[in-house]
Every structure is written in structure tokens, then in C-alpha cells.
PDB file of C-alpha atoms in Angstrom:
ATOM      1  CA  MET A   1       0.266  -0.014   0.264  1.00  0.00           C
ATOM      2  CA  PHE A   2       2.882   2.338   0.673  1.00  0.00           C
ATOM      3  CA  SER A   3       4.316   1.543  -2.020  1.00  0.00           C
ATOM      4  CA  ARG A   4       1.941   2.464  -4.311  1.00  0.00           C
ATOM      5  CA  SER A   5       1.457   5.594  -3.273  1.00  0.00           C
ATOM      6  CA  ILE A   6       4.778   6.785  -3.601  1.00  0.00           C
ATOM      7  CA  ILE A   7       4.836   5.560  -7.232  1.00  0.00           C
ATOM      8  CA  THR A   8       1.883   7.421  -7.552  1.00  0.00           C
ATOM      9  CA  ALA A   9       3.253  10.545  -6.314  1.00  0.00           C
ATOM     10  CA  VAL A  10       5.948   9.854  -8.472  1.00  0.00           C
ATOM     11  CA  VAL A  11       4.334   9.904 -11.460  1.00  0.00           C
ATOM     12  CA  PHE A  12       2.298  12.570 -10.971  1.00  0.00           C
ATOM     13  CA  VAL A  13       5.469  15.047  -9.909  1.00  0.00           C
ATOM     14  CA  ILE A  14       7.186  13.797 -13.726  1.00  0.00           C
ATOM     15  CA  VAL A  15       3.712  14.698 -15.565  1.00  0.00           C
ATOM     16  CA  ALA A  16       3.466  17.946 -13.535  1.00  0.00           C
ATOM     17  CA  VAL A  17       7.592  18.696 -14.293  1.00  0.00           C
ATOM     18  CA  SER A  18       7.596  17.646 -17.951  1.00  0.00           C
ATOM     19  CA  GLY A  19       4.516  19.343 -18.727  1.00  0.00           C
ATOM     20  CA  VAL A  20       6.041  22.875 -17.190  1.00  0.00           C
ATOM     21  CA  ASN A  21       9.140  21.871 -19.484  1.00  0.00           C
ATOM     22  CA  ALA A  22       7.572  21.375 -22.550  1.00  0.00           C
ATOM     23  CA  GLN A  23       5.991  24.984 -22.860  1.00  0.00           C
ATOM     24  CA  GLU A  24       6.732  27.052 -25.564  1.00  0.00           C
ATOM     25  CA  PRO A  25       9.098  29.489 -25.156  1.00  0.00           C
ATOM     26  CA  ASN A  26       6.544  32.770 -26.604  1.00  0.00           C
ATOM     27  CA  CYS A  27       3.855  31.309 -24.416  1.00  0.00           C
ATOM     28  CA  ALA A  28       1.309  33.904 -23.384  1.00  0.00           C
ATOM     29  CA  ARG A  29      -1.031  31.587 -21.612  1.00  0.00           C
ATOM     30  CA  ASN A  30      -0.820  28.463 -19.758  1.00  0.00           C
ATOM     31  CA  TYR A  31      -3.661  25.910 -18.865  1.00  0.00           C
ATOM     32  CA  THR A  32      -3.103  22.983 -16.586  1.00  0.00           C
ATOM     33  CA  ILE A  33      -4.995  20.313 -17.341  1.00  0.00           C
ATOM     34  CA  VAL A  34      -7.641  18.749 -15.198  1.00  0.00           C
ATOM     35  CA  PRO A  35      -9.897  15.816 -14.393  1.00  0.00           C
ATOM     36  CA  GLY A  36     -12.687  15.859 -17.459  1.00  0.00           C
ATOM     37  CA  ASP A  37     -10.919  18.532 -19.333  1.00  0.00           C
ATOM     38  CA  VAL A  38     -11.474  18.054 -23.521  1.00  0.00           C
ATOM     39  CA  CYS A  39     -10.039  20.598 -26.007  1.00  0.00           C
ATOM     40  CA  ASP A  40     -13.417  22.696 -26.849  1.00  0.00           C
ATOM     41  CA  GLU A  41     -13.930  22.626 -23.672  1.00  0.00           C
ATOM     42  CA  ILE A  42     -10.696  24.202 -22.445  1.00  0.00           C
ATOM     43  CA  SER A  43     -11.079  26.502 -25.379  1.00  0.00           C
ATOM     44  CA  ALA A  44     -14.155  27.823 -24.574  1.00  0.00           C
ATOM     45  CA  LYS A  45     -13.570  28.192 -20.662  1.00  0.00           C
ATOM     46  CA  THR A  46      -9.865  30.123 -21.795  1.00  0.00           C
ATOM     47  CA  ASN A  47     -11.218  32.478 -24.550  1.00  0.00           C
ATOM     48  CA  THR A  48      -9.127  30.659 -26.865  1.00  0.00           C
ATOM     49  CA  SER A  49     -10.277  29.300 -29.699  1.00  0.00           C
ATOM     50  CA  THR A  50     -10.133  25.369 -31.206  1.00  0.00           C
ATOM     51  CA  TYR A  51      -7.814  25.903 -34.048  1.00  0.00           C
ATOM     52  CA  GLN A  52      -5.434  28.386 -31.398  1.00  0.00           C
ATOM     53  CA  LEU A  53      -4.735  25.523 -28.738  1.00  0.00           C
ATOM     54  CA  ALA A  54      -4.636  22.965 -31.462  1.00  0.00           C
ATOM     55  CA  THR A  55      -2.122  23.871 -33.989  1.00  0.00           C
ATOM     56  CA  VAL A  56      -0.100  25.837 -30.938  1.00  0.00           C
ATOM     57  CA  ASN A  57       0.405  22.481 -28.748  1.00  0.00           C
ATOM     58  CA  LYS A  58      -0.128  20.106 -32.024  1.00  0.00           C
ATOM     59  CA  ASP A  59       3.372  18.318 -30.426  1.00  0.00           C
ATOM     60  CA  LYS A  60       0.710  17.395 -27.710  1.00  0.00           C
ATOM     61  CA  ILE A  61      -2.863  17.117 -28.403  1.00  0.00           C
ATOM     62  CA  ASP A  62      -3.652  14.375 -31.544  1.00  0.00           C
ATOM     63  CA  PRO A  63      -6.389  15.300 -34.170  1.00  0.00           C
ATOM     64  CA  LEU A  64      -9.131  13.914 -32.181  1.00  0.00           C
ATOM     65  CA  CYS A  65      -8.172  15.151 -28.812  1.00  0.00           C
ATOM     66  CA  ASP A  66      -8.116  11.863 -27.194  1.00  0.00           C
ATOM     67  CA  ASN A  67      -4.827  12.164 -25.653  1.00  0.00           C
ATOM     68  CA  LEU A  68      -5.007  14.590 -22.648  1.00  0.00           C
ATOM     69  CA  PHE A  69      -3.163  13.795 -19.475  1.00  0.00           C
ATOM     70  CA  VAL A  70      -4.115  15.173 -16.135  1.00  0.00           C
ATOM     71  CA  GLY A  71      -1.292  18.099 -14.859  1.00  0.00           C
ATOM     72  CA  GLU A  72      -0.533  18.441 -18.693  1.00  0.00           C
ATOM     73  CA  ALA A  73       0.798  22.063 -19.184  1.00  0.00           C
ATOM     74  CA  LEU A  74      -1.039  23.602 -22.044  1.00  0.00           C
ATOM     75  CA  CYS A  75      -0.221  26.941 -23.954  1.00  0.00           C
ATOM     76  CA  LEU A  76      -3.215  28.504 -24.899  1.00  0.00           C
ATOM     77  CA  GLY A  77      -1.284  31.185 -27.796  1.00  0.00           C
ATOM     78  CA  ILE A  78       1.433  32.716 -28.809  1.00  0.00           C
ATOM     79  CA  THR A  79       2.763  36.313 -27.791  1.00  0.00           C
ATOM     80  CA  GLY A  80       1.455  38.669 -30.576  1.00  0.00           C
ATOM     81  CA  GLN A  81      -0.473  35.895 -31.902  1.00  0.00           C
ATOM     82  CA  ASP A  82      -2.889  34.947 -28.633  1.00  0.00           C
ATOM     83  CA  CYS A  83      -7.161  35.823 -29.916  1.00  0.00           C
ATOM     84  CA  GLU A  84      -8.770  35.750 -26.311  1.00  0.00           C
ATOM     85  CA  VAL A  85     -12.054  37.351 -28.268  1.00  0.00           C
ATOM     86  CA  THR A  86     -14.311  34.252 -28.837  1.00  0.00           C
ATOM     87  CA  TYR A  87     -17.733  33.001 -29.658  1.00  0.00           C
ATOM     88  CA  VAL A  88     -18.817  29.151 -29.123  1.00  0.00           C
ATOM     89  CA  VAL A  89     -20.542  27.613 -32.076  1.00  0.00           C
ATOM     90  CA  GLN A  90     -24.162  27.341 -31.233  1.00  0.00           C
ATOM     91  CA  ALA A  91     -26.375  24.630 -33.131  1.00  0.00           C
ATOM     92  CA  GLY A  92     -27.788  26.700 -36.608  1.00  0.00           C
ATOM     93  CA  ASP A  93     -25.190  29.402 -36.760  1.00  0.00           C
ATOM     94  CA  SER A  94     -23.538  30.700 -39.766  1.00  0.00           C
ATOM     95  CA  CYS A  95     -20.047  32.335 -40.294  1.00  0.00           C
ATOM     96  CA  PRO A  96     -21.691  35.754 -41.424  1.00  0.00           C
ATOM     97  CA  GLY A  97     -23.710  35.610 -38.595  1.00  0.00           C
ATOM     98  CA  ILE A  98     -21.297  34.922 -36.175  1.00  0.00           C
ATOM     99  CA  ALA A  99     -19.108  37.779 -37.613  1.00  0.00           C
ATOM    100  CA  SER A 100     -21.902  40.041 -37.992  1.00  0.00           C
ATOM    101  CA  THR A 101     -22.624  39.468 -34.296  1.00  0.00           C
ATOM    102  CA  ALA A 102     -18.968  39.814 -32.799  1.00  0.00           C
ATOM    103  CA  GLY A 103     -18.645  43.363 -34.865  1.00  0.00           C
ATOM    104  CA  THR A 104     -15.887  41.852 -37.879  1.00  0.00           C
ATOM    105  CA  THR A 105     -15.755  40.736 -41.254  1.00  0.00           C
ATOM    106  CA  LEU A 106     -16.764  37.510 -42.236  1.00  0.00           C
ATOM    107  CA  ASP A 107     -12.821  37.786 -44.369  1.00  0.00           C
ATOM    108  CA  ILE A 108     -11.242  37.992 -41.026  1.00  0.00           C
ATOM    109  CA  LEU A 109     -13.505  35.750 -39.194  1.00  0.00           C
ATOM    110  CA  LEU A 110     -11.799  33.120 -41.488  1.00  0.00           C
ATOM    111  CA  ALA A 111      -8.773  34.202 -41.716  1.00  0.00           C
ATOM    112  CA  ASN A 112      -8.208  34.487 -37.851  1.00  0.00           C
ATOM    113  CA  ASN A 113      -9.988  30.650 -38.230  1.00  0.00           C
ATOM    114  CA  PRO A 114      -8.188  28.707 -40.670  1.00  0.00           C
ATOM    115  CA  ASN A 115      -9.404  25.618 -40.237  1.00  0.00           C
ATOM    116  CA  VAL A 116     -13.150  26.735 -41.254  1.00  0.00           C
ATOM    117  CA  ASN A 117     -13.598  26.284 -44.646  1.00  0.00           C
ATOM    118  CA  THR A 118     -14.559  28.969 -47.450  1.00  0.00           C
ATOM    119  CA  GLY A 119     -18.130  27.780 -47.577  1.00  0.00           C
ATOM    120  CA  CYS A 120     -17.965  27.159 -43.426  1.00  0.00           C
ATOM    121  CA  THR A 121     -19.566  23.970 -43.802  1.00  0.00           C
ATOM    122  CA  ASN A 122     -17.591  22.432 -41.147  1.00  0.00           C
ATOM    123  CA  ILE A 123     -18.442  24.358 -38.130  1.00  0.00           C
ATOM    124  CA  TYR A 124     -19.576  22.685 -35.395  1.00  0.00           C
ATOM    125  CA  PRO A 125     -21.742  23.202 -31.662  1.00  0.00           C
ATOM    126  CA  GLY A 126     -18.893  23.686 -29.079  1.00  0.00           C
ATOM    127  CA  GLU A 127     -16.233  24.664 -31.568  1.00  0.00           C
ATOM    128  CA  VAL A 128     -14.487  28.037 -30.531  1.00  0.00           C
ATOM    129  CA  LEU A 129     -13.681  30.712 -32.975  1.00  0.00           C
ATOM    130  CA  CYS A 130     -11.465  33.300 -32.657  1.00  0.00           C
ATOM    131  CA  THR A 131     -13.822  36.519 -33.413  1.00  0.00           C
ATOM    132  CA  ALA A 132     -11.416  39.227 -32.947  1.00  0.00           C
ATOM    133  CA  ASP A 133     -11.915  42.211 -35.567  1.00  0.00           C
ATOM    134  CA  ASP A 134      -8.340  42.244 -36.630  1.00  0.00           C
ATOM    135  CA  VAL A 135      -6.663  39.335 -38.127  1.00  0.00           C
ATOM    136  CA  ILE A 136      -4.466  37.729 -35.069  1.00  0.00           C
ATOM    137  CA  VAL A 137      -3.823  34.315 -36.145  1.00  0.00           C
ATOM    138  CA  GLN A 138      -0.796  33.828 -38.836  1.00  0.00           C
ATOM    139  CA  ALA A 139      -1.621  30.784 -40.749  1.00  0.00           C
TER     140      ALA A 139
END
């Protein structure tokens, strides 16, 4: 019983330390994964677009976002390219409607979310989009 506790503590420390050491050098904001986290929810609660979270952490997060580890540190944005103005897509939303509501243009919305196709047919409820009124994302 005692040895299991020590092993658990050692594993936790290793995970925590390895996550901290793996941060991007120009990281503007950080987040540490907690139990139950999924990418879109992390994005929503930290005002980080789904695209930005995935791109900045492409060495840590797989395309399905099913490899998150509790205690792992993620970078939320790179200094000078960190979009913190976001919108969580709802059922029935359209890109022109989202852009209009956010006070930006469709061209800027698409530039800041390069994962969204020009017809905006690949957005989904729960996805978090950057809705800044100027181009922040460097694709």
C-alpha cells in the first residue's frame, strides 16, 4: 500500500514537471489539464479558439484530442498571435451571422480560423472561433 502511494506521487511529479518543461518559449498564457477536460471545453473556458489550442499544442494534442493527461501544461497562445476574443458555435450558426454579431467581417473571421472552410460548412456546435476584429492568427 505504501509503495503504491509513493509510485503514484512520483508519476504525478514526473507528469507535472514534464508538462512545465514542454511549454512554448513565447507562450502568452498557460493552462494545466484537470480531470474531465476536453479540447473544446478548455477553449471555451479560457477564451482560446479551438484552432489556436490545437495549433500551438500540435506536439501534445492529437487530431481527435483524446490524448490529454491530467497535470499536463498547455500553451493557450503565442505572444503577439494570441486571440482572446472568441465565440462558441451554437447549432444553426453561420459564419456570416457569427461575424456580424461579433462586429467583424467574414474575411477576418476566416483568416483567424484557417480550419474553417470558405463555405463555413465544417463548423460544429461547441467549436470555439476567434472573433477578433483584426487578423491575429498567423496561418
